[in-house]
Coordinates of N, CA and C and ligand atoms in Angstrom, one line a residue:
V1 N -128.2 -41.0 109.4 CA -128.5 -39.6 109.6 C -128.5 -39.3 111.1
S2 N -127.8 -38.3 111.5 CA -127.7 -38.0 113.0 C -129.1 -37.6 113.5
Q3 N -129.3 -38.1 114.7 CA -130.6 -37.7 115.3 C -130.3 -36.6 116.4
L4 N -129.1 -36.2 116.5 CA -128.8 -35.2 117.5 C -128.6 -33.8 116.9
L5 N -128.3 -33.7 115.6 CA -128.1 -32.4 115.0 C -129.2 -32.0 114.1
S6 N -129.3 -30.7 113.9 CA -130.4 -30.3 112.9 C -130.0 -30.9 111.5
A7 N -131.0 -31.0 110.7 CA -130.8 -31.6 109.4 C -129.7 -30.9 108.6
P8 N -129.8 -29.5 108.5 CA -128.7 -28.8 107.7 C -127.3 -29.1 108.2
I9 N -127.1 -29.1 109.6 CA -125.8 -29.4 110.1 C -125.3 -30.8 109.8
A10 N -126.3 -31.8 109.9 CA -125.9 -33.2 109.6 C -125.6 -33.3 108.2
Q11 N -126.3 -32.6 107.3 CA -126.0 -32.7 105.9 C -124.7 -32.0 105.5
Y12 N -124.4 -30.9 106.2 CA -123.1 -30.2 106.0 C -122.0 -31.1 106.4
L13 N -122.1 -31.8 107.6 CA -121.0 -32.7 108.0 C -120.8 -33.9 107.1
A14 N -122.0 -34.4 106.7 CA -121.9 -35.6 105.8 C -121.2 -35.2 104.5
G15 N -121.5 -34.0 104.0 CA -120.9 -33.5 102.7 C -119.4 -33.3 102.8
L16 N -118.9 -33.1 104.1 CA -117.5 -32.8 104.3 C -116.7 -34.1 104.5
T17 N -117.5 -35.2 104.6 CA -116.8 -36.5 105.0 C -116.4 -37.3 103.7
P18 N -115.1 -37.4 103.5 CA -114.6 -38.1 102.3 C -114.9 -39.6 102.5
A19 N -115.6 -40.2 101.5 CA -115.8 -41.6 101.5 C -115.2 -42.2 100.2
D20 N -115.7 -43.3 99.7 CA -115.3 -43.8 98.4 C -116.6 -44.4 97.8
P21 N -116.5 -44.8 96.5 CA -117.7 -45.2 95.8 C -118.4 -46.3 96.5
L22 N -117.7 -47.3 97.0 CA -118.3 -48.5 97.6 C -119.0 -48.1 98.9
I23 N -118.3 -47.3 99.7 CA -118.9 -46.8 101.0 C -120.2 -46.0 100.7
D24 N -120.1 -45.1 99.7 CA -121.3 -44.3 99.3 C -122.4 -45.2 98.9
E25 N -122.1 -46.3 98.1 CA -123.1 -47.2 97.6 C -123.8 -47.9 98.8
L26 N -123.0 -48.4 99.8 CA -123.6 -49.1 101.0 C -124.4 -48.1 101.8
G27 N -123.9 -46.9 101.9 CA -124.7 -45.9 102.6 C -126.1 -45.7 102.0
R28 N -126.1 -45.6 100.7 CA -127.4 -45.4 100.0 C -128.3 -46.7 100.2
T29 N -127.6 -47.9 100.1 CA -128.4 -49.1 100.3 C -129.0 -49.2 101.7
G30 N -128.2 -48.8 102.7 CA -128.7 -48.8 104.0 C -129.9 -47.9 104.2
R31 N -129.8 -46.7 103.6 CA -130.9 -45.7 103.8 C -132.1 -46.2 103.1
A32 N -131.9 -46.8 101.8 CA -133.1 -47.3 101.1 C -133.8 -48.5 101.8
R33 N -133.0 -49.3 102.5 CA -133.6 -50.4 103.2 C -133.8 -50.2 104.7
D34 N -133.6 -48.9 105.1 CA -133.8 -48.5 106.5 C -133.0 -49.4 107.5
L35 N -131.7 -49.7 107.1 CA -130.9 -50.4 108.0 C -130.2 -49.5 109.0
P36 N -130.0 -49.9 110.2 CA -129.5 -49.0 111.3 C -127.9 -48.9 111.2
L37 N -127.4 -48.4 110.1 CA -126.0 -48.2 109.9 C -125.5 -46.9 110.5
V38 N -124.2 -46.8 110.9 CA -123.7 -45.5 111.4 C -123.8 -44.5 110.2
D39 N -123.8 -43.2 110.6 CA -123.8 -42.2 109.5 C -122.3 -41.9 109.1
E40 N -122.2 -41.1 108.1 CA -120.8 -40.8 107.5 C -119.8 -40.3 108.5
P41 N -120.3 -39.2 109.3 CA -119.3 -38.7 110.3 C -118.9 -39.7 111.3
T42 N -119.8 -40.6 111.7 CA -119.4 -41.7 112.6 C -118.4 -42.7 111.9
G43 N -118.7 -43.0 110.7 CA -117.7 -43.8 109.9 C -116.3 -43.2 109.9
A44 N -116.3 -41.9 109.6 CA -115.0 -41.2 109.5 C -114.3 -41.2 110.8
L45 N -115.1 -41.0 111.9 CA -114.6 -41.1 113.3 C -113.9 -42.5 113.5
L46 N -114.6 -43.5 113.1 CA -114.0 -44.9 113.3 C -112.7 -45.0 112.5
E47 N -112.6 -44.5 111.3 CA -111.3 -44.6 110.6 C -110.2 -43.8 111.3
V48 N -110.6 -42.6 111.8 CA -109.6 -41.7 112.4 C -109.1 -42.4 113.7
L49 N -110.1 -43.0 114.5 CA -109.7 -43.7 115.7 C -108.7 -44.9 115.5
V50 N -109.0 -45.6 114.4 CA -108.2 -46.8 114.1 C -106.8 -46.2 113.7
R51 N -106.7 -45.2 112.9 CA -105.4 -44.7 112.5 C -104.7 -44.0 113.7
A52 N -105.4 -43.2 114.5 CA -104.8 -42.5 115.6 C -104.2 -43.4 116.6
S53 N -104.9 -44.6 116.8 CA -104.4 -45.5 117.9 C -103.5 -46.5 117.3
R54 N -103.2 -46.4 116.0 CA -102.3 -47.3 115.2 C -102.8 -48.8 115.5
A55 N -104.1 -49.0 115.4 CA -104.6 -50.3 115.7 C -104.3 -51.2 114.5
T56 N -103.9 -52.5 114.8 CA -103.7 -53.5 113.8 C -104.8 -54.6 113.9
R57 N -105.3 -54.8 115.1 CA -106.4 -55.8 115.3 C -107.6 -55.2 115.8
V58 N -108.7 -55.3 115.0 CA -109.9 -54.6 115.3 C -111.0 -55.6 115.4
L59 N -111.9 -55.5 116.4 CA -113.1 -56.4 116.5 C -114.3 -55.5 116.5
E60 N -115.3 -56.0 115.8 CA -116.6 -55.3 115.7 C -117.7 -56.2 116.1
I61 N -118.7 -55.7 116.9 CA -119.9 -56.5 117.2 C -121.0 -55.8 116.5
G62 N -121.7 -56.5 115.6 CA -122.8 -56.0 114.8 C -122.3 -55.5 113.4
T63 N -122.1 -56.4 112.5 CA -121.6 -56.1 111.2 C -122.6 -55.4 110.3
A64 N -123.9 -55.9 110.4 CA -124.9 -55.6 109.4 C -124.4 -55.9 108.0
I65 N -124.3 -55.0 107.0 CA -123.9 -55.3 105.7 C -122.4 -54.8 105.4
G66 N -121.8 -54.4 106.5 CA -120.3 -54.1 106.4 C -120.0 -52.7 106.2
Y67 N -121.0 -51.8 106.4 CA -120.7 -50.4 106.2 C -119.7 -49.8 107.2
S68 N -119.9 -50.0 108.5 CA -118.9 -49.5 109.4 C -117.6 -50.3 109.3
G69 N -117.8 -51.5 108.9 CA -116.6 -52.4 108.7 C -115.6 -51.8 107.7
L70 N -116.2 -51.3 106.6 CA -115.4 -50.7 105.5 C -114.7 -49.5 106.1
W71 N -115.3 -48.7 106.9 CA -114.6 -47.5 107.5 C -113.5 -47.9 108.4
L72 N -113.8 -48.9 109.2 CA -112.8 -49.4 110.2 C -111.6 -50.0 109.4
A73 N -111.9 -50.7 108.3 CA -110.8 -51.3 107.5 C -110.0 -50.3 106.8
R74 N -110.6 -49.2 106.4 CA -109.8 -48.1 105.8 C -108.7 -47.5 106.6
G75 N -108.9 -47.6 108.0 CA -107.9 -47.1 108.9 C -106.8 -48.1 109.2
L76 N -107.0 -49.3 108.8 CA -106.0 -50.4 109.1 C -104.7 -50.3 108.2
P77 N -103.6 -50.7 108.7 CA -102.4 -50.8 107.9 C -102.6 -52.1 107.0
S78 N -101.7 -52.3 106.1 CA -101.8 -53.4 105.1 C -101.8 -54.8 105.8
D79 N -101.1 -54.9 107.0 CA -101.1 -56.1 107.7 C -102.1 -56.2 108.8
G80 N -103.1 -55.2 108.9 CA -104.1 -55.2 109.9 C -105.2 -56.1 109.6
T81 N -106.0 -56.5 110.7 CA -107.1 -57.4 110.5 C -108.3 -56.9 111.2
L82 N -109.5 -57.1 110.6 CA -110.8 -56.8 111.2 C -111.6 -58.1 111.3
I83 N -112.0 -58.4 112.5 CA -113.0 -59.5 112.8 C -114.3 -58.9 113.2
T84 N -115.4 -59.3 112.5 CA -116.7 -58.6 112.8 C -117.7 -59.7 112.9
M85 N -118.6 -59.5 113.9 CA -119.6 -60.6 114.2 C -121.0 -60.1 113.9
E86 N -121.8 -61.0 113.3 CA -123.2 -60.7 112.9 C -124.1 -61.9 113.1
I87 N -125.2 -61.7 113.8 CA -126.1 -62.8 114.1 C -126.9 -63.2 112.9
D88 N -127.1 -62.3 111.9 CA -128.0 -62.5 110.8 C -127.2 -63.0 109.6
A89 N -127.4 -64.3 109.2 CA -126.5 -64.9 108.2 C -126.6 -64.2 106.8
D90 N -127.8 -63.7 106.5 CA -127.9 -63.0 105.2 C -127.2 -61.7 105.2
R91 N -127.3 -60.9 106.3 CA -126.5 -59.7 106.3 C -125.0 -60.0 106.3
A92 N -124.6 -61.1 107.0 CA -123.2 -61.4 107.1 C -122.7 -61.7 105.7
A93 N -123.5 -62.5 104.9 CA -123.1 -62.8 103.5 C -122.9 -61.6 102.7
E94 N -123.8 -60.6 102.8 CA -123.7 -59.3 102.1 C -122.4 -58.6 102.5
A95 N -122.1 -58.6 103.8 CA -120.9 -57.9 104.3 C -119.7 -58.6 103.6
R96 N -119.7 -59.9 103.6 CA -118.5 -60.7 103.0 C -118.3 -60.2 101.6
E97 N -119.4 -60.1 100.8 CA -119.3 -59.7 99.4 C -118.8 -58.3 99.3
H98 N -119.3 -57.4 100.2 CA -118.8 -56.0 100.2 C -117.3 -55.9 100.5
F99 N -116.8 -56.8 101.5 CA -115.4 -56.8 101.8 C -114.6 -57.3 100.7
R100 N -115.2 -58.3 100.0 CA -114.5 -58.9 98.8 C -114.3 -57.8 97.7
R101 N -115.4 -57.0 97.5 CA -115.3 -56.0 96.5 C -114.4 -54.9 96.9
A102 N -114.2 -54.7 98.2 CA -113.2 -53.7 98.7 C -111.8 -54.2 98.6
G103 N -111.6 -55.5 98.2 CA -110.3 -56.0 98.1 C -109.6 -56.3 99.4
L104 N -110.4 -56.6 100.4 CA -109.8 -56.8 101.8 C -109.3 -58.2 101.9
G105 N -109.7 -59.1 101.1 CA -109.1 -60.5 101.2 C -109.3 -61.1 102.5
T106 N -108.2 -61.7 103.0 CA -108.2 -62.3 104.3 C -108.1 -61.3 105.5
R107 N -108.0 -60.0 105.2 CA -107.8 -59.1 106.3 C -109.1 -58.8 107.0
A108 N -110.3 -59.2 106.4 CA -111.5 -59.0 107.1 C -112.3 -60.3 107.2
S109 N -112.7 -60.7 108.4 CA -113.4 -61.9 108.6 C -114.8 -61.6 109.2
V110 N -115.8 -62.2 108.6 CA -117.2 -62.0 109.2 C -117.5 -63.3 109.9
I111 N -117.8 -63.3 111.1 CA -118.2 -64.4 111.9 C -119.7 -64.4 112.1
V112 N -120.4 -65.5 111.8 CA -121.9 -65.5 112.0 C -122.2 -66.1 113.3
G113 N -122.9 -65.4 114.1 CA -123.3 -65.9 115.4 C -123.7 -64.9 116.4
D114 N -124.1 -65.3 117.6 CA -124.5 -64.5 118.7 C -123.3 -64.0 119.5
A115 N -123.0 -62.7 119.5 CA -121.8 -62.2 120.2 C -121.7 -62.8 121.6
A116 N -122.9 -62.9 122.3 CA -122.9 -63.3 123.7 C -122.3 -64.7 123.8
R117 N -122.6 -65.5 122.8 CA -122.1 -66.9 122.9 C -120.7 -67.1 122.3
M118 N -120.3 -66.2 121.4 CA -119.1 -66.4 120.7 C -117.9 -65.7 121.3
L119 N -118.1 -64.7 122.1 CA -117.1 -63.8 122.5 C -115.9 -64.5 123.2
H120 N -116.2 -65.5 124.0 CA -115.2 -66.2 124.7 C -114.2 -67.0 123.8
K121 N -114.7 -67.2 122.5 CA -113.9 -68.0 121.6 C -112.8 -67.1 121.0
F122 N -112.9 -65.8 121.1 CA -111.9 -64.9 120.5 C -110.6 -64.8 121.4
A123 N -109.5 -64.7 120.7 CA -108.2 -64.5 121.4 C -107.9 -63.0 121.3
G124 N -107.7 -62.3 122.4 CA -107.3 -61.0 122.4 C -105.8 -61.0 122.2
P125 N -105.1 -59.8 122.4 CA -105.8 -58.6 122.6 C -106.1 -57.9 121.3
F126 N -107.2 -57.1 121.3 CA -107.6 -56.2 120.2 C -107.2 -54.8 120.6
D127 N -106.8 -54.0 119.6 CA -106.4 -52.6 119.8 C -107.6 -51.7 119.8
L128 N -108.7 -52.1 119.1 CA -109.9 -51.3 119.1 C -111.1 -52.3 118.9
I129 N -112.1 -52.0 119.7 CA -113.3 -52.8 119.6 C -114.5 -51.8 119.3
F130 N -115.3 -52.1 118.3 CA -116.4 -51.3 118.0 C -117.7 -52.1 118.3
N131 N -118.4 -51.6 119.3 CA -119.5 -52.3 119.9 C -120.8 -51.7 119.3
D132 N -121.5 -52.4 118.4 CA -122.7 -51.8 117.7 C -123.7 -52.9 117.5
G133 N -123.8 -53.8 118.4 CA -124.8 -54.9 118.2 C -126.1 -54.6 119.0
D134 N -126.6 -55.7 119.6 CA -127.9 -55.6 120.3 C -127.7 -54.8 121.6
K135 N -128.5 -53.7 121.8 CA -128.3 -52.8 123.0 C -128.5 -53.6 124.3
R136 N -129.3 -54.7 124.2 CA -129.5 -55.4 125.5 C -128.2 -56.1 125.9
Q137 N -127.3 -56.3 125.0 CA -126.0 -57.0 125.3 C -124.9 -56.0 125.7
Y138 N -125.2 -54.7 125.6 CA -124.1 -53.8 125.9 C -123.5 -54.0 127.3
E139 N -124.3 -54.0 128.3 CA -123.8 -54.2 129.7 C -123.3 -55.7 129.9
P140 N -124.1 -56.7 129.5 CA -123.6 -58.1 129.7 C -122.2 -58.4 129.0
L141 N -122.0 -57.7 127.9 CA -120.7 -58.0 127.2 C -119.5 -57.2 127.6
L142 N -119.8 -56.2 128.5 CA -118.7 -55.2 128.8 C -117.5 -55.9 129.4
E143 N -117.7 -56.8 130.4 CA -116.5 -57.4 131.0 C -115.7 -58.2 130.0
G144 N -116.4 -58.9 129.1 CA -115.7 -59.7 128.1 C -114.9 -58.8 127.1
L145 N -115.5 -57.7 126.7 CA -114.9 -56.8 125.8 C -113.7 -56.1 126.4
V146 N -113.8 -55.7 127.6 CA -112.6 -55.0 128.3 C -111.5 -56.1 128.4
A147 N -111.8 -57.3 128.7 CA -110.8 -58.4 128.8 C -110.1 -58.6 127.5
L148 N -110.8 -58.4 126.4 CA -110.2 -58.6 125.1 C -109.4 -57.4 124.6
L149 N -109.5 -56.3 125.3 CA -108.8 -55.1 124.8 C -107.3 -55.1 125.3
A150 N -106.4 -54.6 124.5 CA -105.0 -54.4 124.9 C -105.0 -53.2 125.8
P151 N -104.0 -53.1 126.7 CA -103.8 -51.9 127.5 C -103.6 -50.7 126.5
G152 N -104.3 -49.6 126.8 CA -104.3 -48.5 125.8 C -105.2 -48.6 124.7
G153 N -105.9 -49.8 124.6 CA -106.8 -50.0 123.5 C -108.1 -49.2 123.7
L154 N -108.9 -49.1 122.6 CA -110.1 -48.3 122.6 C -111.4 -49.2 122.5
L155 N -112.3 -48.9 123.4 CA -113.7 -49.5 123.2 C -114.6 -48.4 122.7
V156 N -115.1 -48.5 121.5 CA -115.9 -47.5 120.9 C -117.4 -48.1 120.8
T157 N -118.3 -47.3 121.3 CA -119.7 -47.9 121.4 C -120.7 -46.9 120.7
D158 N -121.5 -47.4 119.8 CA -122.4 -46.5 119.1 C -123.8 -46.4 119.8
D159 N -124.5 -45.4 119.5 CA -125.9 -45.2 119.9 C -126.1 -44.8 121.4
V160 N -125.0 -44.3 122.0 CA -125.1 -44.2 123.5 C -125.9 -43.0 123.9
L161 N -126.3 -42.1 123.0 CA -127.2 -41.0 123.4 C -128.6 -41.2 122.9
W162 N -128.8 -42.3 122.2 CA -130.1 -42.7 121.7 C -131.0 -41.6 121.3
G163 N -130.5 -40.9 120.3 CA -131.3 -39.8 119.7 C -131.5 -38.6 120.7
G164 N -130.7 -38.6 121.8 CA -130.8 -37.5 122.8 C -131.7 -37.9 123.9
D165 N -132.4 -39.1 123.8 CA -133.4 -39.5 124.8 C -132.8 -39.9 126.2
V166 N -131.4 -40.2 126.2 CA -130.8 -40.5 127.5 C -130.9 -39.4 128.5
A167 N -130.9 -38.1 127.9 CA -131.0 -37.0 128.8 C -132.4 -36.7 129.2
P168 N -132.7 -36.5 130.5 CA -134.1 -36.3 130.9 C -134.7 -35.1 130.2
D169 N -135.9 -35.3 129.7 CA -136.6 -34.2 129.0 C -137.1 -33.2 130.0
P170 N -136.8 -31.9 129.7 CA -137.3 -30.9 130.7 C -138.8 -30.8 130.8
D171 N -139.5 -31.2 129.7 CA -141.0 -31.2 129.7 C -141.5 -32.5 130.2
D172 N -140.6 -33.4 130.6 CA -141.1 -34.8 131.1 C -141.8 -35.6 130.0
A173 N -141.5 -35.3 128.7 CA -142.0 -36.1 127.6 C -141.3 -37.5 127.7
P174 N -142.1 -38.6 127.6 CA -141.5 -39.9 127.7 C -140.6 -40.2 126.5
P175 N -139.5 -40.9 126.7 CA -138.6 -41.2 125.6 C -139.3 -42.2 124.6
G176 N -138.8 -42.2 123.3 CA -139.5 -43.0 122.3 C -139.4 -44.4 122.6
D177 N -138.3 -45.0 123.1 CA -138.2 -46.4 123.4 C -137.6 -46.5 124.8
P178 N -138.5 -46.5 125.8 CA -138.0 -46.4 127.2 C -137.0 -47.5 127.6
E179 N -137.3 -48.7 127.1 CA -136.4 -49.8 127.5 C -135.0 -49.7 126.9
K180 N -134.9 -49.3 125.7 CA -133.6 -49.0 125.1 C -132.8 -47.9 125.8
V181 N -133.6 -46.8 126.1 CA -133.0 -45.7 126.8 C -132.5 -46.1 128.1
R182 N -133.2 -46.9 128.8 CA -132.8 -47.4 130.2 C -131.5 -48.2 130.0
L183 N -131.5 -49.1 129.0 CA -130.3 -50.0 128.8 C -129.1 -49.1 128.5
V184 N -129.2 -48.2 127.6 CA -128.1 -47.4 127.1 C -127.6 -46.5 128.3
A185 N -128.5 -45.9 129.0 CA -128.2 -45.0 130.1 C -127.4 -45.8 131.2
S186 N -127.9 -47.0 131.4 CA -127.2 -47.8 132.4 C -125.8 -48.2 132.0
Y187 N -125.6 -48.5 130.7 CA -124.3 -48.8 130.1 C -123.4 -47.6 130.3
N188 N -123.9 -46.4 130.0 CA -123.1 -45.2 130.1 C -122.6 -45.0 131.5
R189 N -123.5 -45.3 132.5 CA -123.1 -45.1 133.9 C -122.0 -46.1 134.2
R190 N -122.1 -47.3 133.7 CA -121.1 -48.4 133.9 C -119.7 -47.9 133.3
L191 N -119.7 -47.4 132.1 CA -118.5 -47.0 131.5 C -117.9 -45.9 132.3
A192 N -118.7 -44.9 132.8 CA -118.2 -43.7 133.5 C -117.6 -44.2 134.8
A193 N -118.1 -45.2 135.4 CA -117.7 -45.6 136.8 C -116.6 -46.6 136.7
D194 N -116.2 -47.2 135.6 CA -115.3 -48.3 135.5 C -113.9 -47.7 135.7
P195 N -113.2 -48.1 136.8 CA -111.9 -47.6 137.1 C -110.8 -48.0 136.0
R196 N -111.1 -49.0 135.2 CA -110.1 -49.4 134.2 C -110.2 -48.6 132.9
L197 N -111.3 -47.8 132.8 CA -111.5 -47.0 131.6 C -111.6 -45.5 131.8
R198 N -111.2 -44.8 130.8 CA -111.5 -43.3 130.7 C -112.3 -43.1 129.5
T199 N -113.5 -42.5 129.7 CA -114.5 -42.5 128.6 C -114.9 -41.1 128.3
V200 N -115.1 -40.8 127.0 CA -115.7 -39.5 126.6 C -116.8 -39.9 125.6
I201 N -117.9 -39.2 125.7 CA -119.1 -39.4 124.8 C -119.2 -38.3 123.8
L202 N -119.1 -38.6 122.6 CA -119.1 -37.6 121.5 C -120.5 -37.5 120.9
P203 N -121.0 -36.3 120.7 CA -122.4 -36.2 120.0 C -122.3 -36.3 118.5
V204 N -121.7 -37.4 118.1 CA -121.5 -37.7 116.7 C -122.5 -38.8 116.4
G205 N -123.2 -38.7 115.2 CA -124.2 -39.7 114.8 C -125.3 -39.8 115.9
D206 N -125.4 -41.0 116.5 CA -126.4 -41.2 117.5 C -125.8 -41.2 118.9
G207 N -124.5 -40.6 119.0 CA -123.8 -40.6 120.2 C -122.8 -41.8 120.2
V208 N -121.5 -41.5 120.3 CA -120.4 -42.5 120.3 C -119.6 -42.3 121.5
S209 N -119.4 -43.4 122.3 CA -118.5 -43.3 123.5 C -117.2 -43.9 123.0
V210 N -116.1 -43.3 123.5 CA -114.8 -43.7 123.2 C -114.1 -43.9 124.6
S211 N -113.8 -45.2 124.9 CA -113.2 -45.5 126.2 C -111.8 -46.0 126.0
V212 N -110.8 -45.5 126.7 CA -109.5 -46.1 126.6 C -109.2 -46.9 127.8
K213 N -108.7 -48.1 127.6 CA -108.4 -49.0 128.7 C -107.0 -48.7 129.3
M214 N -107.0 -48.4 130.6 CA -105.7 -48.0 131.2 C -104.9 -49.2 131.6
Ligands
LIG301 C1 -126.8 -51.3 114.5 S1 -126.6 -52.7 113.4 C2 -124.9 -52.6 113.0 C3 -124.6 -51.6 112.0 C4 -123.2 -51.6 111.5 N1 -122.2 -51.6 112.6 C5 -122.9 -50.4 110.6 O1 -122.9 -49.3 111.1 O2 -122.7 -50.6 109.4 C6 -126.6 -54.0 114.6 C7 -126.4 -55.3 114.0 O3 -126.1 -56.2 115.1 C8 -126.7 -57.5 114.8 N2 -126.9 -58.2 116.0 C9 -128.0 -58.2 116.8 N3 -127.8 -59.0 117.9 C10 -126.6 -59.6 117.7 C11 -125.9 -60.5 118.4 N4 -126.4 -61.1 119.6 N5 -124.7 -60.9 118.0 C12 -124.1 -60.4 116.8 N6 -124.8 -59.5 116.1 C13 -126.0 -59.1 116.5 C14 -128.0 -57.1 114.0 O4 -128.4 -58.2 113.2 C15 -127.6 -55.9 113.2 O5 -127.2 -56.2 111.9

């Protein structure tokens, strides 16, 4: 559920977002278990970005149970591949089962491990990278992720508005999670200042940045 929009607008947008029965099931599971999955409009954005960029190799950091992965995979052509990384082995196993049920076969691989330790093992280039893991790793991983991106490739990062808390509160109310807000705000400044990237931040879901590598 978007934290940036009023509930009626968020519901309206979610209702306009075409999904499929498995995606809907995972969305319900995520809400019932309070898992931090992207919302439907963010999922739809991921599919559109994969299609618009004609991506065939996609990398995701932070699989959870495979919800955003299913949206990413929907955008891929039949010879496209998704590699997604998850530190929690139980969540990774659930994601594998969901990808199996989606009929993705060998087109989707779930790698269990810490993205910070595993990233150097991946061979680029990737056409699109979806960064949705540990917020403390957003900045430390940035160099490695940019290196793995193809020229013209997209780095898409979730939660960059952190419920709107990245913007200073006019009444000086303290943000809900000051440490996360500091980390995300610092990452946003790095993206904006990086001469290799052009970045736009969209108020979709919890805030999604889309950076193109020049
Ligand atoms: C926000 S959730 C991902 C949600 C998922 N992208 C979706 O929308 O369906 C973040 C996930 O990153 C995983 N994670 C945390 N630290 C990680 C790390 N160092 N390496 C890989 N995954 C990590 C967490 O276990 C969690 O499942």
